[in-house]
mmCIF file of C-alpha atoms in Angstrom:
data_model
loop_
_atom_site.group_PDB
_atom_site.id
_atom_site.type_symbol
_atom_site.label_atom_id
_atom_site.label_comp_id
_atom_site.label_asym_id
_atom_site.label_seq_id
_atom_site.Cartn_x
_atom_site.Cartn_y
_atom_site.Cartn_z
ATOM 1 C CA MET C 1 -32.456 1.307 -1.121
ATOM 2 C CA ASN C 2 -35.978 -1.207 -2.695
ATOM 3 C CA LYS C 3 -36.131 -1.436 -6.061
ATOM 4 C CA ILE C 4 -39.701 0.674 -7.269
ATOM 5 C CA ASP C 5 -40.906 -1.322 -10.703
ATOM 6 C CA VAL C 6 -40.649 1.996 -13.106
ATOM 7 C CA LYS C 7 -43.301 0.978 -15.115
ATOM 8 C CA SER C 8 -45.903 1.227 -12.416
ATOM 9 C CA GLU C 9 -44.458 4.349 -10.948
ATOM 10 C CA ARG C 10 -44.232 7.870 -13.638
ATOM 11 C CA PHE C 11 -42.216 9.683 -10.654
ATOM 12 C CA ALA C 12 -40.816 6.567 -9.444
ATOM 13 C CA ALA C 13 -37.029 8.379 -8.141
ATOM 14 C CA LEU C 14 -40.680 10.341 -5.723
ATOM 15 C CA ARG C 15 -41.048 7.597 -3.707
ATOM 16 C CA TYR C 16 -37.991 6.646 -2.114
ATOM 17 C CA ARG C 17 -37.524 9.285 0.992
ATOM 18 C CA ASP C 18 -34.834 10.556 0.798
ATOM 19 C CA PHE C 19 -34.916 12.017 -2.825
ATOM 20 C CA ARG C 20 -38.314 12.389 -1.599
ATOM 21 C CA LEU C 21 -37.668 14.692 1.325
ATOM 22 C CA LEU C 22 -34.516 16.571 -0.139
ATOM 23 C CA TRP C 23 -36.447 17.107 -4.280
ATOM 24 C CA ILE C 24 -39.118 19.041 -1.819
ATOM 25 C CA GLY C 25 -35.905 21.337 0.362
ATOM 26 C CA LEU C 26 -34.359 21.949 -3.272
ATOM 27 C CA LEU C 27 -37.741 23.155 -4.309
ATOM 28 C CA ILE C 28 -38.948 25.504 -2.231
ATOM 29 C CA SER C 29 -35.221 27.184 -1.499
ATOM 30 C CA ASN C 30 -34.949 26.752 -5.839
ATOM 31 C CA ILE C 31 -37.596 28.133 -6.053
ATOM 32 C CA GLY C 32 -36.212 32.047 -3.479
ATOM 33 C CA SER C 33 -33.063 31.928 -5.141
ATOM 34 C CA GLN C 34 -34.247 32.050 -8.721
ATOM 35 C CA MET C 35 -36.922 35.529 -7.404
ATOM 36 C CA GLN C 36 -34.354 36.368 -6.022
ATOM 37 C CA PHE C 37 -31.698 35.928 -9.053
ATOM 38 C CA ALA C 38 -34.491 37.771 -11.587
ATOM 39 C CA ALA C 39 -34.450 40.991 -9.283
ATOM 40 C CA ILE C 40 -30.553 41.211 -8.901
ATOM 41 C CA ASN C 41 -31.125 41.662 -12.560
ATOM 42 C CA TRP C 42 -34.050 44.606 -12.588
ATOM 43 C CA HIS C 43 -31.642 46.093 -9.290
ATOM 44 C CA ILE C 44 -28.574 46.442 -11.843
ATOM 45 C CA PHE C 45 -30.946 47.129 -14.454
ATOM 46 C CA ILE C 46 -33.094 50.431 -12.497
ATOM 47 C CA LEU C 47 -29.550 51.265 -10.673
ATOM 48 C CA THR C 48 -27.154 51.999 -14.386
ATOM 49 C CA HIS C 49 -28.980 51.388 -17.526
ATOM 50 C CA SER C 50 -26.393 49.776 -18.456
ATOM 51 C CA ALA C 51 -26.329 46.536 -20.926
ATOM 52 C CA VAL C 52 -23.075 46.357 -19.663
ATOM 53 C CA SER C 53 -23.525 46.652 -16.062
ATOM 54 C CA LEU C 54 -25.814 43.272 -16.497
ATOM 55 C CA GLY C 55 -22.969 41.577 -18.555
ATOM 56 C CA LEU C 56 -20.940 41.896 -15.453
ATOM 57 C CA ILE C 57 -23.397 39.812 -12.883
ATOM 58 C CA GLY C 58 -23.180 37.009 -14.868
ATOM 59 C CA LEU C 59 -18.751 37.578 -14.074
ATOM 60 C CA SER C 60 -19.622 37.812 -11.246
ATOM 61 C CA ARG C 61 -21.025 34.609 -10.857
ATOM 62 C CA PHE C 62 -18.290 33.101 -13.336
ATOM 63 C CA ILE C 63 -15.150 33.893 -11.123
ATOM 64 C CA PRO C 64 -15.826 32.235 -8.392
ATOM 65 C CA ILE C 65 -16.750 29.267 -9.728
ATOM 66 C CA ALA C 66 -13.768 28.790 -11.949
ATOM 67 C CA PHE C 67 -11.039 29.629 -9.076
ATOM 68 C CA PHE C 68 -12.952 27.476 -6.509
ATOM 69 C CA SER C 69 -15.185 24.061 -8.528
ATOM 70 C CA LEU C 70 -11.990 22.162 -8.539
ATOM 71 C CA ILE C 71 -12.114 22.347 -5.005
ATOM 72 C CA GLY C 72 -15.228 22.205 -3.807
ATOM 73 C CA GLY C 73 -15.627 18.838 -5.568
ATOM 74 C CA ALA C 74 -12.274 17.562 -3.938
ATOM 75 C CA VAL C 75 -14.443 17.787 -0.501
ATOM 76 C CA ALA C 76 -17.508 16.358 -1.576
ATOM 77 C CA ASP C 77 -15.545 13.262 -1.970
ATOM 78 C CA ALA C 78 -13.715 14.164 1.290
ATOM 79 C CA ARG C 79 -16.431 14.827 3.624
ATOM 80 C CA ASN C 80 -19.939 13.777 4.654
ATOM 81 C CA ARG C 81 -22.039 15.937 1.938
ATOM 82 C CA LYS C 82 -24.930 16.511 4.221
ATOM 83 C CA THR C 83 -22.708 18.310 5.991
ATOM 84 C CA ILE C 84 -21.599 20.267 3.152
ATOM 85 C CA LEU C 85 -24.824 21.180 1.885
ATOM 86 C CA PHE C 86 -26.313 23.076 6.129
ATOM 87 C CA ILE C 87 -22.923 25.109 6.360
ATOM 88 C CA THR C 88 -23.280 26.397 2.341
ATOM 89 C CA GLN C 89 -27.573 26.415 3.147
ATOM 90 C CA ILE C 90 -26.639 28.755 6.403
ATOM 91 C CA VAL C 91 -23.633 30.775 4.015
ATOM 92 C CA LEU C 92 -26.371 31.591 1.992
ATOM 93 C CA MET C 93 -28.584 32.419 4.063
ATOM 94 C CA SER C 94 -27.103 35.151 5.171
ATOM 95 C CA VAL C 95 -25.867 36.853 2.560
ATOM 96 C CA SER C 96 -29.219 37.180 1.394
ATOM 97 C CA VAL C 97 -29.804 38.134 4.827
ATOM 98 C CA PHE C 98 -27.004 41.109 4.367
ATOM 99 C CA LEU C 99 -28.631 41.961 0.365
ATOM 100 C CA ALA C 100 -31.309 42.805 1.036
ATOM 101 C CA PHE C 101 -30.616 44.501 4.720
ATOM 102 C CA ALA C 102 -28.767 46.300 2.450
ATOM 103 C CA THR C 103 -31.138 47.309 -0.407
ATOM 104 C CA LEU C 104 -33.009 48.413 3.155
ATOM 105 C CA LEU C 105 -30.171 50.624 4.178
ATOM 106 C CA ASN C 106 -29.894 51.957 0.698
ATOM 107 C CA ILE C 107 -27.078 50.765 0.471
ATOM 108 C CA ALA C 108 -26.064 48.896 -1.943
ATOM 109 C CA THR C 109 -25.317 49.835 -5.118
ATOM 110 C CA PRO C 110 -23.361 47.967 -8.067
ATOM 111 C CA LEU C 111 -20.320 47.227 -6.582
ATOM 112 C CA ILE C 112 -21.983 46.063 -3.444
ATOM 113 C CA ILE C 113 -24.839 43.597 -5.093
ATOM 114 C CA TYR C 114 -21.667 42.198 -7.558
ATOM 115 C CA ILE C 115 -19.695 40.892 -3.858
ATOM 116 C CA ILE C 116 -22.558 39.443 -2.938
ATOM 117 C CA THR C 117 -23.014 37.986 -6.375
ATOM 118 C CA ALA C 118 -19.727 36.724 -5.854
ATOM 119 C CA ILE C 119 -19.928 35.274 -2.676
ATOM 120 C CA SER C 120 -22.968 33.932 -3.324
ATOM 121 C CA SER C 121 -20.815 32.034 -5.798
ATOM 122 C CA ILE C 122 -18.172 30.551 -3.414
ATOM 123 C CA ALA C 123 -20.273 28.555 -1.683
ATOM 124 C CA ILE C 124 -22.587 26.996 -4.667
ATOM 125 C CA ALA C 125 -18.575 26.326 -5.575
ATOM 126 C CA PHE C 126 -18.583 23.256 -2.171
ATOM 127 C CA ASP C 127 -22.952 23.608 -2.778
ATOM 128 C CA SER C 128 -23.193 22.193 -6.357
ATOM 129 C CA PRO C 129 -20.487 18.917 -6.437
ATOM 130 C CA PRO C 130 -22.243 17.002 -3.385
ATOM 131 C CA ARG C 131 -25.921 18.211 -4.333
ATOM 132 C CA GLN C 132 -25.765 16.224 -7.495
ATOM 133 C CA ALA C 133 -22.907 13.179 -6.582
ATOM 134 C CA ILE C 134 -25.670 12.378 -3.773
ATOM 135 C CA ILE C 135 -28.839 12.222 -5.711
ATOM 136 C CA PRO C 136 -27.118 7.530 -7.211
ATOM 137 C CA SER C 137 -27.292 6.619 -3.700
ATOM 138 C CA LEU C 138 -31.099 8.260 -3.305
ATOM 139 C CA VAL C 139 -32.256 5.796 -5.487
ATOM 140 C CA HIS C 140 -31.483 2.999 -8.320
ATOM 141 C CA LYS C 141 -29.634 3.702 -11.544
ATOM 142 C CA ASP C 142 -32.302 2.322 -13.031
ATOM 143 C CA HIS C 143 -34.406 4.792 -12.076
ATOM 144 C CA LEU C 144 -31.679 7.747 -12.070
ATOM 145 C CA THR C 145 -32.820 9.548 -15.021
ATOM 146 C CA ASN C 146 -35.951 9.579 -13.215
ATOM 147 C CA ALA C 147 -34.562 11.432 -10.531
ATOM 148 C CA MET C 148 -32.773 13.763 -13.144
ATOM 149 C CA SER C 149 -35.960 15.177 -15.055
ATOM 150 C CA LEU C 150 -38.024 15.404 -12.189
ATOM 151 C CA ASN C 151 -34.806 17.639 -10.007
ATOM 152 C CA SER C 152 -35.351 19.547 -14.617
ATOM 153 C CA ILE C 153 -39.032 19.241 -13.598
ATOM 154 C CA MET C 154 -38.308 20.929 -10.550
ATOM 155 C CA TRP C 155 -35.019 24.358 -11.056
ATOM 156 C CA ARG C 156 -37.796 25.036 -13.649
ATOM 157 C CA THR C 157 -41.177 25.275 -11.909
ATOM 158 C CA ALA C 158 -38.672 26.775 -9.682
ATOM 159 C CA MET C 159 -37.425 29.709 -12.194
ATOM 160 C CA ILE C 160 -41.556 29.392 -13.573
ATOM 161 C CA VAL C 161 -42.456 29.818 -9.758
ATOM 162 C CA GLY C 162 -40.052 32.582 -8.707
ATOM 163 C CA PRO C 163 -39.434 34.368 -11.407
ATOM 164 C CA THR C 164 -43.262 35.455 -12.154
ATOM 165 C CA PHE C 165 -43.745 36.274 -8.342
ATOM 166 C CA ALA C 166 -40.339 38.417 -8.424
ATOM 167 C CA GLY C 167 -41.871 41.168 -10.849
ATOM 168 C CA ILE C 168 -45.267 40.860 -9.119
ATOM 169 C CA ILE C 169 -43.682 41.393 -5.702
ATOM 170 C CA ILE C 170 -40.578 43.814 -6.380
ATOM 171 C CA GLY C 171 -43.696 46.245 -8.268
ATOM 172 C CA GLN C 172 -45.398 45.859 -4.867
ATOM 173 C CA PHE C 173 -43.050 45.548 -2.414
ATOM 174 C CA GLY C 174 -39.706 46.523 -3.332
ATOM 175 C CA VAL C 175 -36.477 44.793 -4.283
ATOM 176 C CA ALA C 176 -35.746 44.454 -0.442
ATOM 177 C CA PHE C 177 -38.442 42.002 0.134
ATOM 178 C CA VAL C 178 -37.559 39.648 -2.819
ATOM 179 C CA TYR C 179 -34.624 39.233 -1.072
ATOM 180 C CA PHE C 180 -35.649 38.426 2.815
ATOM 181 C CA ILE C 181 -37.882 35.734 0.975
ATOM 182 C CA ASN C 182 -34.996 34.096 -0.157
ATOM 183 C CA ALA C 183 -32.833 34.363 2.621
ATOM 184 C CA VAL C 184 -36.050 32.291 3.804
ATOM 185 C CA SER C 185 -36.503 29.361 1.486
ATOM 186 C CA PHE C 186 -33.147 27.918 2.188
ATOM 187 C CA ILE C 187 -34.529 26.897 4.792
ATOM 188 C CA GLY C 188 -36.424 23.741 3.219
ATOM 189 C CA VAL C 189 -33.622 22.723 2.431
ATOM 190 C CA ILE C 190 -31.581 22.384 6.202
ATOM 191 C CA VAL C 191 -35.009 20.518 7.524
ATOM 192 C CA ALA C 192 -34.644 18.009 4.312
ATOM 193 C CA LEU C 193 -31.335 17.347 5.832
ATOM 194 C CA VAL C 194 -31.830 17.044 9.051
ATOM 195 C CA LEU C 195 -34.861 14.560 8.392
ATOM 196 C CA MET C 196 -32.938 12.233 5.747
ATOM 197 C CA LYS C 197 -31.579 9.243 7.105
ATOM 198 C CA THR C 198 -28.495 8.783 4.305
ATOM 199 C CA SER C 199 -25.468 8.742 5.877
ATOM 200 C CA GLY C 200 -23.839 10.994 3.371
ATOM 201 C CA GLU C 201 -21.005 9.410 2.908
ATOM 202 C CA VAL C 202 -18.950 8.841 0.524
ATOM 203 C CA GLU C 203 -18.771 6.023 -1.234
ATOM 204 C CA GLY C 204 -16.036 3.425 -0.171
ATOM 205 C CA GLU C 205 -12.519 4.619 0.924
ATOM 206 C CA PRO C 206 -12.612 8.291 0.752
ATOM 207 C CA SER C 207 -10.191 10.791 -0.785
ATOM 208 C CA LYS C 208 -8.670 13.534 0.484
ATOM 209 C CA ILE C 209 -8.325 16.709 0.051
ATOM 210 C CA SER C 210 -5.400 17.356 -2.608
ATOM 211 C CA PHE C 211 -3.948 18.684 -5.484
ATOM 212 C CA LYS C 212 -3.259 15.039 -6.951
ATOM 213 C CA ALA C 213 -7.430 14.446 -6.349
ATOM 214 C CA ILE C 214 -8.399 17.204 -7.595
ATOM 215 C CA LEU C 215 -5.334 15.774 -10.672
ATOM 216 C CA GLU C 216 -7.221 13.116 -10.240
ATOM 217 C CA GLY C 217 -10.827 14.445 -11.315
ATOM 218 C CA LEU C 218 -8.846 16.379 -14.765
ATOM 219 C CA SER C 219 -7.803 13.213 -15.658
ATOM 220 C CA PHE C 220 -11.080 11.145 -15.275
ATOM 221 C CA VAL C 221 -12.937 13.513 -17.412
ATOM 222 C CA LYS C 222 -9.758 13.670 -20.285
ATOM 223 C CA SER C 223 -10.290 9.371 -20.412
ATOM 224 C CA LYS C 224 -13.649 9.775 -20.251
ATOM 225 C CA PRO C 225 -14.490 11.277 -24.469
ATOM 226 C CA ILE C 226 -18.402 11.179 -23.945
ATOM 227 C CA ILE C 227 -18.790 12.766 -20.784
ATOM 228 C CA TRP C 228 -16.467 15.883 -21.916
ATOM 229 C CA SER C 229 -17.802 15.887 -24.975
ATOM 230 C CA THR C 230 -20.711 16.455 -23.967
ATOM 231 C CA MET C 231 -19.261 19.616 -21.795
ATOM 232 C CA ILE C 232 -17.928 21.305 -24.712
ATOM 233 C CA LEU C 233 -21.376 21.239 -26.219
ATOM 234 C CA ASP C 234 -23.124 22.508 -22.665
ATOM 235 C CA PHE C 235 -20.578 25.432 -22.804
ATOM 236 C CA PHE C 236 -20.268 26.645 -25.969
ATOM 237 C CA SER C 237 -23.450 26.280 -26.664
ATOM 238 C CA THR C 238 -24.529 28.573 -23.503
ATOM 239 C CA PHE C 239 -21.926 30.802 -24.084
ATOM 240 C CA PHE C 240 -23.745 32.630 -27.583
ATOM 241 C CA ALA C 241 -27.253 31.913 -27.185
ATOM 242 C CA SER C 242 -27.364 32.673 -23.174
ATOM 243 C CA ALA C 243 -30.025 36.096 -22.948
ATOM 244 C CA THR C 244 -31.255 35.890 -20.062
ATOM 245 C CA SER C 245 -29.209 38.907 -18.904
ATOM 246 C CA LEU C 246 -30.580 40.735 -21.257
ATOM 247 C CA LEU C 247 -34.684 40.247 -20.238
ATOM 248 C CA PRO C 248 -34.695 43.512 -18.871
ATOM 249 C CA ILE C 249 -33.749 45.208 -21.819
ATOM 250 C CA PHE C 250 -36.786 43.843 -24.025
ATOM 251 C CA ALA C 251 -39.363 44.050 -20.851
ATOM 252 C CA VAL C 252 -38.488 47.820 -21.171
ATOM 253 C CA ASN C 253 -37.384 48.485 -24.718
ATOM 254 C CA VAL C 254 -38.024 46.146 -27.164
ATOM 255 C CA LEU C 255 -41.976 45.163 -25.830
ATOM 256 C CA ASN C 256 -42.828 47.059 -23.338
ATOM 257 C CA VAL C 257 -43.895 45.712 -20.694
ATOM 258 C CA GLY C 258 -42.597 46.245 -17.410
ATOM 259 C CA SER C 259 -41.768 44.695 -14.160
ATOM 260 C CA LYS C 260 -44.583 42.252 -14.736
ATOM 261 C CA GLY C 261 -44.038 41.484 -17.828
ATOM 262 C CA TYR C 262 -40.152 40.669 -16.806
ATOM 263 C CA GLY C 263 -41.072 38.618 -14.895
ATOM 264 C CA LEU C 264 -43.318 36.056 -17.519
ATOM 265 C CA LEU C 265 -40.555 36.044 -20.231
ATOM 266 C CA TYR C 266 -38.329 35.225 -17.828
ATOM 267 C CA ALA C 267 -40.277 32.349 -16.319
ATOM 268 C CA ALA C 268 -41.692 31.748 -19.921
ATOM 269 C CA GLU C 269 -37.563 29.085 -21.200
ATOM 270 C CA SER C 270 -39.010 27.346 -16.711
ATOM 271 C CA ILE C 271 -42.059 26.468 -18.143
ATOM 272 C CA GLY C 272 -41.063 24.572 -21.305
ATOM 273 C CA ALA C 273 -38.398 22.900 -19.426
ATOM 274 C CA VAL C 274 -40.635 21.270 -17.272
ATOM 275 C CA LEU C 275 -43.355 20.212 -19.710
ATOM 276 C CA SER C 276 -41.032 18.548 -21.947
ATOM 277 C CA GLY C 277 -38.968 17.736 -18.353
ATOM 278 C CA TYR C 278 -43.067 15.913 -17.289
ATOM 279 C CA ILE C 279 -42.505 14.692 -20.466
ATOM 280 C CA LEU C 280 -39.343 12.107 -20.082
ATOM 281 C CA ALA C 281 -39.993 11.492 -16.476
ATOM 282 C CA HIS C 282 -42.991 9.780 -17.824
ATOM 283 C CA LEU C 283 -40.970 8.081 -21.379
ATOM 284 C CA GLY C 284 -38.504 6.706 -19.129
ATOM 285 C CA VAL C 285 -35.534 5.967 -21.103
ATOM 286 C CA ILE C 286 -34.620 7.507 -24.312
ATOM 287 C CA LYS C 287 -33.008 5.812 -26.926
ATOM 288 C CA ASN C 288 -31.043 7.536 -29.215
ATOM 289 C CA GLN C 289 -29.769 10.252 -26.741
ATOM 290 C CA GLY C 290 -27.174 10.724 -28.514
ATOM 291 C CA LYS C 291 -28.744 12.360 -31.767
ATOM 292 C CA THR C 292 -31.794 13.303 -29.535
ATOM 293 C CA LEU C 293 -28.899 15.850 -27.924
ATOM 294 C CA LEU C 294 -27.803 17.580 -30.672
ATOM 295 C CA ILE C 295 -30.872 18.592 -31.710
ATOM 296 C CA ALA C 296 -32.009 19.149 -28.504
ATOM 297 C CA VAL C 297 -29.097 21.829 -28.465
ATOM 298 C CA PHE C 298 -30.854 23.641 -32.070
ATOM 299 C CA ILE C 299 -33.921 24.262 -31.254
ATOM 300 C CA TYR C 300 -32.391 25.903 -28.577
ATOM 301 C CA GLY C 301 -30.134 27.663 -31.230
ATOM 302 C CA LEU C 302 -33.121 28.420 -33.173
ATOM 303 C CA ALA C 303 -35.770 29.614 -30.989
ATOM 304 C CA THR C 304 -32.952 31.877 -29.443
ATOM 305 C CA VAL C 305 -32.447 32.878 -33.153
ATOM 306 C CA VAL C 306 -36.875 33.766 -33.248
ATOM 307 C CA PHE C 307 -36.202 35.613 -29.602
ATOM 308 C CA GLY C 308 -34.327 38.541 -30.569
ATOM 309 C CA LEU C 309 -35.741 39.019 -33.721
ATOM 310 C CA SER C 310 -39.077 39.253 -32.105
ATOM 311 C CA LYS C 311 -40.507 42.465 -31.738
ATOM 312 C CA MET C 312 -44.508 40.818 -30.351
ATOM 313 C CA PHE C 313 -44.700 39.658 -26.314
ATOM 314 C CA ILE C 314 -46.093 36.541 -26.894
ATOM 315 C CA ILE C 315 -43.915 35.489 -30.431
ATOM 316 C CA SER C 316 -40.919 36.084 -27.419
ATOM 317 C CA PHE C 317 -42.480 34.463 -25.335
ATOM 318 C CA PHE C 318 -43.628 31.486 -27.005
ATOM 319 C CA ALA C 319 -39.431 31.558 -28.076
ATOM 320 C CA LEU C 320 -38.667 31.413 -24.760
ATOM 321 C CA PHE C 321 -40.249 28.710 -24.354
ATOM 322 C CA PHE C 322 -39.044 26.579 -26.410
ATOM 323 C CA VAL C 323 -35.500 27.531 -25.865
ATOM 324 C CA GLY C 324 -36.600 25.868 -22.625
ATOM 325 C CA VAL C 325 -37.184 23.010 -24.157
ATOM 326 C CA GLY C 326 -34.590 22.358 -26.089
ATOM 327 C CA ASP C 327 -31.960 23.085 -22.870
ATOM 328 C CA SER C 328 -34.486 20.857 -20.521
ATOM 329 C CA VAL C 329 -34.004 17.665 -22.314
ATOM 330 C CA SER C 330 -30.588 18.735 -23.409
ATOM 331 C CA THR C 331 -29.312 18.583 -19.785
ATOM 332 C CA ILE C 332 -31.644 16.661 -18.549
ATOM 333 C CA ILE C 333 -29.600 13.991 -21.606
ATOM 334 C CA ARG C 334 -26.323 14.930 -19.636
ATOM 335 C CA ASN C 335 -26.566 14.643 -16.345
ATOM 336 C CA THR C 336 -28.082 11.093 -16.935
ATOM 337 C CA ILE C 337 -25.382 10.345 -18.557
ATOM 338 C CA ARG C 338 -22.874 11.529 -16.744
ATOM 339 C CA GLN C 339 -23.648 9.964 -13.249
ATOM 340 C CA LEU C 340 -23.953 6.653 -14.866
ATOM 341 C CA THR C 341 -20.650 6.811 -15.993
ATOM 342 C CA THR C 342 -18.737 7.789 -13.184
ATOM 343 C CA PRO C 343 -17.722 5.771 -10.253
ATOM 344 C CA ASP C 344 -18.955 7.540 -6.485
ATOM 345 C CA TYR C 345 -15.233 8.334 -5.838
ATOM 346 C CA ILE C 346 -15.663 11.162 -7.800
ATOM 347 C CA ARG C 347 -18.612 11.769 -8.416
ATOM 348 C CA GLY C 348 -18.184 15.469 -7.087
ATOM 349 C CA ARG C 349 -14.769 15.859 -9.032
ATOM 350 C CA MET C 350 -16.526 14.655 -11.737
ATOM 351 C CA THR C 351 -19.412 17.404 -11.098
ATOM 352 C CA SER C 352 -16.845 19.894 -9.845
ATOM 353 C CA VAL C 353 -15.330 20.289 -13.497
ATOM 354 C CA ASN C 354 -18.242 20.335 -15.362
ATOM 355 C CA MET C 355 -19.977 22.950 -13.661
ATOM 356 C CA ILE C 356 -16.702 25.108 -15.357
ATOM 357 C CA PHE C 357 -18.481 24.926 -18.600
ATOM 358 C CA PHE C 358 -22.026 24.420 -17.059
ATOM 359 C CA MET C 359 -21.652 27.001 -14.504
ATOM 360 C CA GLY C 360 -19.232 29.316 -17.301
ATOM 361 C CA GLY C 361 -21.080 28.780 -20.037
ATOM 362 C CA PRO C 362 -23.729 31.022 -19.160
ATOM 363 C CA GLN C 363 -22.610 32.755 -16.875
ATOM 364 C CA LEU C 364 -19.655 34.342 -19.600
ATOM 365 C CA GLY C 365 -22.355 34.465 -22.683
ATOM 366 C CA GLU C 366 -24.285 37.255 -19.824
ATOM 367 C CA PHE C 367 -21.088 39.104 -20.158
ATOM 368 C CA GLU C 368 -20.503 39.150 -23.916
ATOM 369 C CA ALA C 369 -23.719 39.245 -24.389
ATOM 370 C CA GLY C 370 -23.391 43.382 -22.846
ATOM 371 C CA MET C 371 -20.920 43.263 -24.438
ATOM 372 C CA LEU C 372 -22.513 42.501 -27.148
ATOM 373 C CA ALA C 373 -25.387 43.848 -27.054
ATOM 374 C CA ALA C 374 -23.599 48.117 -25.908
ATOM 375 C CA MET C 375 -22.275 47.874 -29.172
ATOM 376 C CA ILE C 376 -25.146 46.669 -31.825
ATOM 377 C CA GLY C 377 -28.297 46.453 -29.178
ATOM 378 C CA ALA C 378 -29.795 43.626 -27.283
ATOM 379 C CA PRO C 379 -31.627 42.362 -30.272
ATOM 380 C CA LEU C 380 -29.191 41.373 -32.546
ATOM 381 C CA SER C 381 -26.503 40.410 -30.011
ATOM 382 C CA VAL C 382 -29.510 37.701 -29.626
ATOM 383 C CA VAL C 383 -29.675 37.025 -32.823
ATOM 384 C CA VAL C 384 -25.974 36.428 -33.122
ATOM 385 C CA GLY C 385 -25.417 34.178 -30.263
ATOM 386 C CA GLY C 386 -28.106 31.312 -31.503
ATOM 387 C CA ILE C 387 -26.539 31.385 -34.704
ATOM 388 C CA ALA C 388 -23.200 30.499 -33.497
ATOM 389 C CA THR C 389 -24.805 28.551 -31.828
ATOM 390 C CA ILE C 390 -26.707 26.890 -33.866
ATOM 391 C CA VAL C 391 -22.901 26.317 -35.922
ATOM 392 C CA VAL C 392 -22.437 24.498 -33.003
ATOM 393 C CA VAL C 393 -24.045 21.708 -32.610
ATOM 394 C CA GLY C 394 -23.236 21.683 -36.630
ATOM 395 C CA VAL C 395 -19.047 21.088 -35.599
ATOM 396 C CA VAL C 396 -19.886 18.449 -32.305
ATOM 397 C CA ALA C 397 -21.824 16.474 -34.471
ATOM 398 C CA LEU C 398 -19.181 16.104 -36.975
ATOM 399 C CA LYS C 399 -15.682 16.473 -34.851
ATOM 400 C CA ILE C 400 -17.010 14.152 -31.991
ATOM 401 C CA PRO C 401 -18.793 11.759 -33.370
ATOM 402 C CA VAL C 402 -18.974 9.522 -30.299
ATOM 403 C CA LEU C 403 -21.702 11.605 -29.180
ATOM 404 C CA ARG C 404 -23.694 11.893 -32.225
ATOM 405 C CA ARG C 405 -23.371 7.822 -31.632
ATOM 406 C CA TYR C 406 -24.415 7.449 -28.396
ATOM 407 C CA THR C 407 -27.186 5.606 -27.722
ATOM 408 C CA GLY C 408 -27.619 5.639 -24.544
ATOM 409 C CA GLU C 409 -27.381 0.956 -24.552
ATOM 410 C CA LYS C 410 -24.685 -0.401 -22.990
#
């Protein structure tokens, strides 16, 4: 792997062939996945018109992650990471095809959708650790922040394009067509994996798939305060300020903008994230990373409060835009810290621990938001969550000084 002059290339990581292939494949796949995520929320709302039912989507995603992510991390550190990714793409594709046919045949009840969502989450529990762990082997370490910024741009671009397309397609062709498109999109990653020259093998001696290996991953995270502190901040901020599952309620009952407006609201957060990711990719090294992380999460919480209070579409759109800015900056910093401070032999297990926090926060948060919205209404539920996030930032800043003082310098 040749080093590329970071100063001469704004998006240096894309100059690495295998990273570029995987990045493009994941962009295609994630557009389909984000279309399906948005479609499932809309599908459940149309079937039930219930905030509680929307909240259960998050619960059906989190429970499999909680049970299987640590095993997925152990597998990622013991087996060929490319092979694991290939298998998970096939599983995810098959599940989407089943959901599409179930919808066409009018047998896609809320229970079936929850079960399909749970099966997909099991596959994701085995997909995410190798997908993240393989990145440092595709680029030079000096370009890892650039690679993380590009990954954030890719992911958020998918979150702009996917929900927007989903809103249009649902209105024109129905939900089932969205599920079919998602199934086809997994071909992008499959082709990339076939073309990549990187072996996918773990550097050094692969671990064995065992309970001991899982405990080693937990012990490693526990021994690194800078890693577990970012996980704690991530979990609680997204737990309190997750409003994505309630967007159908805001689109229909608060803002009166329908399915197309719903797609735009769903995409607004990602537009802010893409622009901020682009700026960070251009800047390269971020100084005072700990303070920047805390400020970013504060912005995330404040913008959430504004969204909950808004009764105008344009204000709601820009509030979600700044939610995306805060989330993107904090995500890039957190991921860079974790990858740089974790050796390759245990990177999959570290990622699997992080999955519980990274995915558990927003998924349990969606369940919490749905329950709270059923009691006090969606707008007030979101406002309370945003305020709680701001409080979390203050507590973490005071109680975990190692994070506040972290600069990113060796």
